[in-house]
Short mmCIF file of C-alpha atoms in Angstrom, two decimals:
data_model
loop_
_atom_site.label_atom_id
_atom_site.label_comp_id
_atom_site.label_asym_id
_atom_site.label_seq_id
_atom_site.Cartn_x
_atom_site.Cartn_y
_atom_site.Cartn_z
CA GLU A 120 58.05 95.39 76.66
CA THR A 121 58.97 99.09 76.20
CA GLY A 122 58.90 99.24 72.57
CA VAL A 123 63.04 100.22 72.94
CA THR A 124 65.45 99.00 71.23
CA GLN A 125 69.02 98.85 71.87
CA SER A 126 71.91 97.37 70.08
CA PRO A 127 74.27 95.79 70.29
CA THR A 128 72.85 93.93 73.38
CA HIS A 129 77.09 93.10 74.70
CA LEU A 130 80.55 94.29 72.73
CA ILE A 131 83.85 94.31 73.70
CA LYS A 132 86.60 96.91 73.03
CA THR A 133 89.93 98.12 73.69
CA ARG A 134 91.26 100.80 75.39
CA GLY A 135 91.39 103.90 72.65
CA GLN A 136 89.07 102.59 69.98
CA GLN A 137 86.23 104.32 69.70
CA VAL A 138 82.24 102.83 69.75
CA THR A 139 78.67 103.35 68.48
CA LEU A 140 75.81 102.66 70.19
CA ARG A 141 72.25 102.70 68.68
CA CYS A 142 68.71 103.11 70.75
CA SER A 143 65.27 102.89 68.45
CA SER A 144 62.70 105.09 70.38
CA GLN A 145 59.18 104.07 70.92
CA SER A 146 57.16 105.11 68.14
CA GLY A 147 55.64 108.95 68.56
CA HIS A 148 58.24 109.72 71.09
CA ASN A 149 60.56 112.50 70.08
CA THR A 150 63.50 112.63 72.82
CA VAL A 151 65.82 110.48 74.14
CA SER A 152 67.76 110.22 76.80
CA TRP A 153 71.56 108.42 76.98
CA TYR A 154 72.54 107.01 80.45
CA GLN A 155 75.54 105.67 81.85
CA GLN A 156 75.14 102.65 84.53
CA ALA A 157 78.66 101.10 86.01
CA LEU A 158 78.33 97.74 87.85
CA GLY A 159 77.02 98.27 91.49
CA GLN A 160 75.66 102.32 90.53
CA GLY A 161 72.44 104.11 89.10
CA PRO A 162 72.46 105.67 86.35
CA GLN A 163 74.37 108.66 85.49
CA PHE A 164 72.76 111.19 82.84
CA ILE A 165 74.58 112.09 79.90
CA PHE A 166 72.57 113.73 77.41
CA GLN A 167 69.75 114.36 75.97
CA TYR A 168 68.56 114.94 72.21
CA TYR A 169 65.37 116.67 71.68
CA ARG A 170 63.62 117.38 67.89
CA GLU A 171 67.56 116.69 66.89
CA GLU A 172 69.00 118.33 69.04
CA GLU A 173 71.57 118.03 71.63
CA ASN A 174 68.94 119.52 74.85
CA GLY A 175 71.08 118.81 77.90
CA ARG A 176 74.49 117.65 78.85
CA GLY A 177 75.66 115.39 82.59
CA ASN A 178 79.20 115.80 83.62
CA PHE A 179 80.88 113.70 80.72
CA PRO A 180 83.57 114.49 78.57
CA PRO A 181 83.22 115.89 74.69
CA ARG A 182 84.34 112.11 73.58
CA PHE A 183 81.08 111.03 74.68
CA SER A 184 78.35 112.20 71.96
CA GLY A 185 75.41 111.97 70.27
CA LEU A 186 73.42 111.78 67.14
CA GLN A 187 69.39 111.68 66.67
CA PHE A 188 68.18 111.12 63.23
CA PRO A 189 64.28 112.18 61.70
CA ASN A 190 62.93 109.15 63.02
CA TYR A 191 63.81 109.75 66.23
CA SER A 192 66.72 106.91 66.45
CA SER A 193 69.44 108.00 68.31
CA GLU A 194 73.29 106.79 68.43
CA LEU A 195 75.76 106.95 71.50
CA ASN A 196 79.10 107.68 70.18
CA VAL A 197 82.69 107.37 72.76
CA ASN A 198 85.92 108.18 71.26
CA ALA A 199 88.56 107.20 72.66
CA LEU A 200 87.65 104.55 75.23
CA GLU A 201 88.89 104.72 78.22
CA LEU A 202 88.78 101.43 81.00
CA ASP A 203 86.09 102.77 83.63
CA ASP A 204 83.83 103.54 79.79
CA SER A 205 82.74 99.81 81.11
CA ALA A 206 79.24 100.04 81.83
CA LEU A 207 75.55 99.21 81.04
CA TYR A 208 74.59 102.15 78.44
CA LEU A 209 70.64 102.74 78.65
CA CYS A 210 68.66 105.13 76.17
CA ALA A 211 64.90 106.69 77.12
CA SER A 212 62.52 107.78 74.94
CA SER A 213 59.80 110.02 76.18
CA THR A 214 57.32 112.62 74.59
CA THR A 215 58.51 115.98 75.95
CA LEU A 216 61.76 116.77 77.69
CA ALA A 217 62.57 114.53 80.62
CA GLY A 218 62.24 116.21 84.03
CA LYS A 219 58.13 116.82 83.21
CA GLY A 220 57.03 115.34 85.97
CA THR A 221 54.38 112.93 84.58
CA ASP A 222 55.95 112.39 80.94
CA THR A 223 57.24 108.36 81.23
CA GLN A 224 60.56 107.82 80.26
CA TYR A 225 60.17 104.54 78.44
CA PHE A 226 64.07 102.77 78.78
CA GLY A 227 65.50 100.32 76.71
CA PRO A 228 67.40 96.95 77.76
CA GLY A 229 70.42 98.83 77.73
CA THR A 230 74.30 97.73 75.69
CA ARG A 231 77.06 97.00 77.53
CA LEU A 232 80.27 97.68 77.20
CA THR A 233 83.24 96.44 77.88
CA VAL A 234 86.13 97.96 77.66
CA LEU A 235 89.22 95.76 77.97
CA GLY B 77 74.56 119.59 95.76
CA GLU B 78 72.81 116.72 94.95
CA ASP B 79 72.71 113.52 96.63
CA VAL B 80 70.78 110.49 97.11
CA GLU B 81 71.48 107.36 99.17
CA GLN B 82 70.34 104.17 99.49
CA SER B 83 70.31 101.32 101.38
CA LEU B 84 72.17 98.45 99.50
CA PHE B 85 70.00 95.30 100.48
CA LEU B 86 67.09 94.15 101.81
CA SER B 87 65.28 90.90 101.95
CA VAL B 88 62.03 89.71 103.16
CA ARG B 89 59.76 86.81 103.23
CA GLU B 90 56.79 86.52 100.47
CA GLY B 91 53.79 87.54 101.73
CA ASP B 92 55.29 90.56 103.79
CA SER B 93 55.58 93.66 103.00
CA SER B 94 58.66 95.27 101.76
CA VAL B 95 60.26 99.50 102.96
CA ILE B 96 62.62 100.66 100.91
CA ASN B 97 64.38 104.17 101.72
CA CYS B 98 66.00 107.02 100.27
CA THR B 99 67.30 109.86 101.62
CA TYR B 100 67.69 113.08 99.13
CA THR B 101 70.33 115.68 99.93
CA ASP B 102 68.62 119.10 97.99
CA SER B 103 65.09 120.68 99.34
CA SER B 104 64.39 121.84 96.12
CA SER B 105 63.81 118.62 94.71
CA THR B 106 60.65 119.07 92.31
CA TYR B 107 59.79 115.02 91.35
CA LEU B 108 61.02 111.83 93.20
CA TYR B 109 60.73 108.60 91.31
CA TRP B 110 60.72 105.49 92.07
CA TYR B 111 62.54 102.81 88.83
CA LYS B 112 62.48 99.31 89.40
CA GLN B 113 65.63 97.30 87.51
CA GLU B 114 65.33 93.44 86.55
CA PRO B 115 68.07 91.45 85.71
CA GLY B 116 69.33 92.14 82.07
CA ALA B 117 66.21 94.95 81.57
CA GLY B 118 66.40 98.62 82.05
CA LEU B 119 64.87 100.52 84.59
CA GLN B 120 60.86 100.65 84.84
CA LEU B 121 59.06 103.85 86.20
CA LEU B 122 57.18 102.55 89.70
CA THR B 123 55.66 105.55 90.64
CA TYR B 124 56.34 109.01 90.82
CA ILE B 125 55.89 112.20 93.50
CA PHE B 126 55.38 115.31 93.62
CA SER B 127 57.47 117.50 96.13
CA ASN B 128 54.18 119.21 97.57
CA MET B 129 52.78 115.82 98.01
CA ASP B 130 52.87 113.60 101.21
CA MET B 131 51.82 110.40 99.84
CA LYS B 132 50.91 108.23 96.96
CA GLN B 133 49.51 104.86 96.67
CA ASP B 134 48.78 102.98 93.65
CA GLN B 135 47.94 99.34 94.02
CA ARG B 136 50.44 97.46 96.38
CA LEU B 137 52.38 100.41 96.18
CA THR B 138 52.44 103.62 98.81
CA VAL B 139 55.44 106.00 98.62
CA LEU B 140 55.80 108.26 101.94
CA LEU B 141 57.68 111.30 101.82
CA ASN B 142 59.33 113.14 104.35
CA LYS B 143 59.86 116.30 103.39
CA LYS B 144 61.60 117.71 106.67
CA ASP B 145 64.04 114.80 106.50
CA LYS B 146 63.90 114.30 103.19
CA HIS B 147 63.17 110.85 102.87
CA LEU B 148 61.41 108.96 101.01
CA SER B 149 60.16 105.36 101.38
CA LEU B 150 58.75 102.66 98.80
CA ARG B 151 56.77 100.39 100.23
CA ILE B 152 55.35 97.35 99.11
CA ALA B 153 52.47 95.25 100.65
CA ASP B 154 52.04 91.31 100.33
CA THR B 155 55.61 91.18 98.05
CA GLN B 156 55.80 88.33 95.45
CA THR B 157 58.94 86.49 94.11
CA GLY B 158 57.97 88.56 90.88
CA ASP B 159 59.19 91.82 92.93
CA SER B 160 62.77 90.89 92.54
CA ALA B 161 64.84 93.56 91.61
CA ILE B 162 66.41 97.02 92.22
CA TYR B 163 64.92 99.84 93.27
CA PHE B 164 66.57 103.11 92.50
CA CYS B 165 65.05 106.33 94.23
CA ALA B 166 65.77 109.39 91.51
CA GLU B 167 65.16 113.41 92.06
CA ILE B 168 65.07 116.20 89.40
CA VAL B 169 65.51 118.97 91.66
CA ARG B 170 63.64 122.69 90.75
CA GLY B 171 65.23 124.80 87.78
CA SER B 172 66.84 121.28 86.41
CA TYR B 173 65.12 118.84 83.97
CA ILE B 174 68.24 115.95 84.73
CA PRO B 175 67.68 112.58 87.21
CA THR B 176 70.25 112.14 90.12
CA PHE B 177 70.00 108.31 91.05
CA GLY B 178 70.87 106.82 93.97
CA ARG B 179 72.81 103.49 93.66
CA GLY B 180 69.47 100.76 93.80
CA THR B 181 68.31 98.58 96.41
CA SER B 182 68.74 95.17 95.83
CA LEU B 183 64.84 93.55 96.76
CA ILE B 184 65.66 89.63 97.32
CA VAL B 185 62.03 87.83 98.48
CA HIS B 186 62.42 84.20 99.64
CA PRO B 187 59.60 81.45 100.49
#
């Protein structure tokens, strides 16, 4: 177990609604990344937060937004939900920026979002 | 552009070796990773290799990198039923820190 927790485990929403997903990073980690994993696909990078600021973003529209708090917990907010937003949302924490090779990203178990 | 491809399924007998293959298109990849995802769980980093290496061994895992063919493989020796999972390869290209994942290879280990 990595020490990264996510809540809720599962969530069902309808089109047009808004959703907030939460992630608690592993102790001592100051970087959190969020990924969307559609069924049968690999994870796609949404964005990354480093010391409470967005540090980079993948190819996702502005209705996907996030926050990182001083205790390094994090939220992913999605507005105006669409059917295609149905996916497993993963957060991953690390001690430095993702992509620094040896710095391991520790993934949480994910939140399964279903949009009807 | 970035594109990482993997075969979708691999079935092996317990005790045999498994070889999971991955191809990528961006020659400026700097790091290449293998992750494991078990049902209902997040991704677990298994191993990684720098682009200036050809091979890396870590206990039962051997990673081979062929930069000319842009081909990465993960060999699992003495495959066990507990190795059944989805395996993702991922790359990070020079100048970026955003990993690009393949679609994953579902490894099924049968007795």
